[in-house]
XYZ file of C-alpha atoms in Angstrom:
296
model
C -9.882 -10.420 -6.961
C -8.536 -11.804 -10.230
C -4.993 -10.918 -9.193
C -5.496 -12.623 -5.827
C -6.840 -15.766 -7.470
C -3.985 -15.913 -9.945
C -1.394 -15.407 -7.204
C -2.905 -18.139 -5.040
C -2.824 -20.544 -7.988
C 0.850 -19.805 -8.679
C 1.561 -20.430 -4.978
C -0.297 -23.759 -5.096
C 1.638 -24.886 -8.177
C 4.956 -24.018 -6.517
C 3.927 -25.677 -3.233
C 3.620 -29.017 -5.013
C 7.385 -28.939 -5.582
C 8.429 -27.822 -2.081
C 8.139 -29.659 1.212
C 6.468 -27.109 3.488
C 3.810 -29.467 4.848
C 3.074 -28.976 8.563
C 4.821 -25.609 8.765
C 3.028 -22.486 9.982
C 3.408 -19.595 7.536
C 1.587 -17.052 5.386
C 2.230 -15.248 2.111
C 1.900 -11.500 2.699
C 0.822 -8.892 0.157
C 2.066 -5.327 0.647
C 1.396 -1.949 -0.944
C -1.515 -1.638 -3.340
C -2.099 -5.402 -3.345
C -2.190 -5.401 0.443
C -4.838 -2.671 0.249
C -6.937 -4.486 -2.400
C -6.221 -1.544 -4.720
C -4.040 -2.965 -7.488
C -4.521 -1.510 -10.958
C -3.464 -2.912 -14.342
C -0.052 -1.232 -14.109
C 1.573 -2.903 -11.105
C 4.489 -4.978 -9.899
C 5.076 -7.397 -7.042
C 5.222 -6.407 -3.359
C 5.157 -9.509 -1.171
C 6.786 -11.324 1.715
C 6.506 -14.332 4.003
C 5.898 -14.617 7.734
C 6.707 -18.000 9.271
C 6.978 -19.745 12.616
C 10.183 -21.635 13.344
C 9.597 -24.638 15.644
C 12.179 -25.141 18.394
C 13.413 -28.388 16.836
C 14.298 -26.750 13.466
C 17.211 -24.543 12.506
C 15.915 -21.061 11.660
C 18.416 -20.320 8.848
C 17.861 -23.686 7.178
C 14.099 -23.198 7.370
C 14.356 -19.724 5.852
C 16.335 -21.167 2.913
C 13.484 -23.591 2.247
C 10.988 -20.744 2.212
C 13.272 -18.619 0.006
C 13.592 -21.361 -2.615
C 9.819 -21.662 -2.690
C 9.265 -17.887 -2.727
C 11.643 -17.282 -5.636
C 9.776 -19.838 -7.696
C 6.522 -18.016 -6.910
C 8.077 -14.631 -7.748
C 9.352 -15.940 -11.083
C 6.006 -17.581 -11.824
C 4.133 -14.339 -11.147
C 6.556 -12.489 -13.418
C 5.813 -14.939 -16.233
C 2.092 -14.315 -15.649
C 2.531 -10.565 -16.112
C 3.393 -9.270 -12.634
C 6.843 -7.691 -13.077
C 9.509 -8.317 -10.461
C 9.759 -5.443 -7.983
C 12.620 -3.094 -8.911
C 13.154 -2.423 -5.212
C 13.273 -6.193 -4.528
C 10.350 -6.059 -2.087
C 9.557 -9.712 -2.656
C 9.291 -12.869 -0.589
C 12.369 -14.290 -2.335
C 14.488 -11.583 -0.676
C 15.814 -12.727 2.745
C 14.983 -9.272 4.143
C 11.272 -9.918 3.674
C 11.038 -13.629 4.523
C 10.999 -13.480 8.312
C 9.650 -15.028 11.473
C 6.934 -13.238 13.421
C 9.490 -11.969 15.935
C 11.748 -10.656 13.169
C 8.866 -8.760 11.522
C 8.083 -7.219 14.910
C 11.723 -6.170 15.313
C 11.771 -4.646 11.811
C 8.554 -2.683 12.444
C 9.835 -1.529 15.849
C 12.990 -0.095 14.260
C 10.938 1.936 11.762
C 8.647 3.307 14.473
C 11.433 4.215 16.916
C 13.789 5.690 14.281
C 11.461 7.256 11.705
C 14.119 8.336 9.213
C 13.102 8.941 5.553
C 13.786 5.347 4.493
C 11.904 3.995 7.512
C 8.898 6.192 6.712
C 8.950 4.984 3.099
C 9.106 1.369 4.246
C 6.254 1.934 6.680
C 4.083 3.325 3.874
C 4.568 0.068 1.953
C 4.852 -2.673 4.563
C 2.202 -1.457 7.009
C -0.441 -2.080 4.310
C -0.215 -5.855 4.593
C -2.620 -8.756 4.504
C -2.317 -12.523 4.250
C -2.992 -13.777 0.748
C -2.294 -17.450 1.380
C -1.549 -19.614 4.414
C -2.335 -18.975 8.064
C -4.204 -15.669 8.118
C -4.048 -15.611 11.923
C -0.315 -14.821 11.741
C -1.018 -11.602 9.830
C -3.905 -10.656 12.109
C -1.757 -11.123 15.196
C 1.029 -9.038 13.649
C -1.501 -6.325 12.797
C -2.792 -6.232 16.381
C 0.764 -6.094 17.708
C 1.562 -3.201 15.328
C -1.532 -1.158 16.211
C -0.811 -1.566 19.924
C 2.450 0.323 19.302
C 1.568 2.941 16.702
C -1.329 4.536 18.573
C 1.007 6.216 21.051
C 3.923 6.803 18.655
C 3.202 10.504 18.259
C 6.534 11.493 16.693
C 6.344 8.684 14.152
C 2.760 9.587 13.188
C 3.589 13.286 12.919
C 6.502 12.575 10.552
C 4.255 10.274 8.508
C 1.722 13.115 8.322
C 4.409 15.604 7.248
C 5.335 13.283 4.386
C 1.693 12.793 3.472
C 0.778 16.456 3.112
C 3.755 17.103 0.808
C 1.894 15.252 -1.956
C -0.653 18.029 -2.391
C -3.482 17.529 -4.914
C -2.761 19.569 -8.097
C -5.433 22.230 -7.593
C -4.747 25.760 -8.820
C -5.817 29.033 -7.236
C -6.728 30.561 -10.599
C -6.685 27.654 -13.030
C -8.489 24.417 -12.222
C -5.275 22.363 -12.165
C -1.538 22.917 -11.824
C 1.085 20.765 -13.536
C 4.421 19.432 -12.357
C 7.696 19.902 -14.230
C 7.678 16.547 -16.013
C 9.283 17.275 -19.388
C 8.444 13.877 -20.870
C 4.711 14.295 -20.236
C 4.004 18.038 -20.088
C 0.542 19.370 -19.224
C -0.421 16.141 -17.450
C -1.469 15.183 -13.927
C -0.034 12.208 -12.025
C -3.169 10.488 -10.739
C -1.187 8.149 -8.495
C 1.391 10.408 -6.819
C -0.943 13.395 -6.361
C -4.365 11.807 -6.852
C -4.876 8.560 -4.956
C -1.824 8.850 -2.717
C -3.260 11.648 -0.497
C -6.279 9.440 0.271
C -4.133 6.351 0.871
C -1.592 8.113 3.101
C -4.207 9.889 5.210
C -6.252 6.716 5.712
C -3.136 4.783 6.741
C -2.129 7.371 9.358
C -5.671 7.514 10.754
C -5.758 3.708 10.974
C -2.376 3.507 12.748
C -3.384 6.252 15.176
C -6.808 4.849 16.054
C -6.203 1.096 16.065
C -8.168 0.370 12.888
C -7.218 -3.151 11.713
C -8.198 -2.818 8.048
C -5.661 -2.538 5.243
C -7.798 -1.032 2.452
C -8.213 2.730 2.144
C -12.006 2.686 1.978
C -12.410 0.294 4.925
C -10.046 2.457 6.963
C -12.002 5.613 6.140
C -15.361 4.032 6.947
C -14.081 2.686 10.264
C -12.562 6.062 11.099
C -15.843 7.811 10.344
C -17.647 5.498 12.749
C -15.051 5.923 15.501
C -14.665 9.688 15.119
C -18.387 10.334 14.642
C -17.993 11.833 11.176
C -21.075 12.301 9.029
C -21.764 9.456 6.617
C -22.284 11.947 3.795
C -18.836 13.417 4.438
C -16.989 10.109 4.381
C -18.984 8.897 1.363
C -17.926 12.032 -0.515
C -14.275 11.301 0.304
C -14.594 7.667 -0.799
C -16.423 8.673 -3.996
C -13.556 11.042 -4.787
C -11.005 8.274 -4.247
C -12.967 5.826 -6.409
C -13.335 8.373 -9.204
C -9.584 8.919 -9.441
C -9.026 5.155 -9.337
C -11.522 4.773 -12.190
C -9.646 7.350 -14.267
C -6.389 5.485 -13.634
C -7.901 2.182 -14.727
C -9.458 3.756 -17.819
C -6.157 5.356 -18.731
C -4.209 2.116 -18.217
C -6.676 0.246 -20.401
C -6.058 2.689 -23.241
C -3.029 2.708 -25.526
C -0.904 5.013 -23.374
C 2.784 5.733 -23.861
C 5.230 3.799 -21.647
C 5.552 5.588 -18.329
C 2.234 7.395 -18.708
C -0.024 4.767 -17.112
C -1.070 7.116 -14.328
C -0.852 10.426 -16.219
C -3.701 12.240 -17.933
C -4.148 15.551 -19.694
C -7.264 17.090 -18.093
C -8.011 18.903 -21.341
C -8.731 15.516 -22.897
C -11.471 14.840 -20.342
C -15.046 15.897 -20.965
C -16.406 18.788 -18.930
C -18.220 16.549 -16.422
C -15.139 14.421 -15.749
C -12.991 17.532 -15.313
C -15.393 18.916 -12.715
C -15.611 15.566 -10.942
C -11.812 15.289 -10.890
C -11.564 18.761 -9.400
C -14.120 17.806 -6.738
C -12.194 14.587 -5.996
C -8.962 16.542 -5.484
C -10.829 18.833 -3.076
C -11.832 15.801 -1.010
C -8.184 14.736 -0.863
C -7.272 18.236 0.259
C -9.869 18.010 3.051
C -8.205 14.851 4.344
C -4.808 16.528 4.304
C -6.208 19.555 6.123
C -7.441 17.211 8.842
C -3.924 15.783 9.216
C -2.471 19.287 9.399
C -4.906 20.203 12.147
C -4.408 16.963 14.074
C -0.600 17.107 14.003
C -0.214 20.907 13.912
C 1.681 20.948 10.632
């Protein structure tokens, strides 16, 4: 909520210096911000959707939005939101598009689900309007869900990608560790902790027409639609929240650069270790459901 408020204020300050009055547009948040799940260690993922009236030149109008967007991107960077290394920002012409152009971009990713398209889908399909005409984002969401529900090949490939990020549970030991030489004997709470929840919830939402962008809202809506027990879905959500809490606690501490999402489980107390293990098991349950649904 604080990040949203700060972003909206930066947008308002920039708007005072750009003539966008009377135009129909919205500032879109993607990724973790689009899901309402930003942590302290984050960068920018944003874009613009706009309507081009018949009497205006589309390219000239986009340039006006790009000038404005780059000022917002720079302002956010000065406030502590680093520029996106992948340039997924509204100041990039690739992500400052009309409604029809966003639809065309999404269609390409769904029809040709190559690795890059699947990666883009995992970022851009978690969108919401942060400022401007929210109806534009809602209409784009409805349009998207009308097409993903029957896109079986696309959803299956998304599910294949999702289950590759297996929670680090050991058969003999409680946890298993990756081969990170810089941070040995640590767990990546983002890549193998929260990501399984996020990916599974996204696929379920795209398959079942669930219009929410946040992981927890998607899971709750899915539970209602699929007649899952409330205790079951609450256990999954509690597991997700617990890992998020550990990430936030770790980021608030004096961690080494690059270790914002990494913890050594031996440094946790016994209760937290057991709760982390239980949270990973909930993530594994979600992945098992994907494997069953898509026969992986």
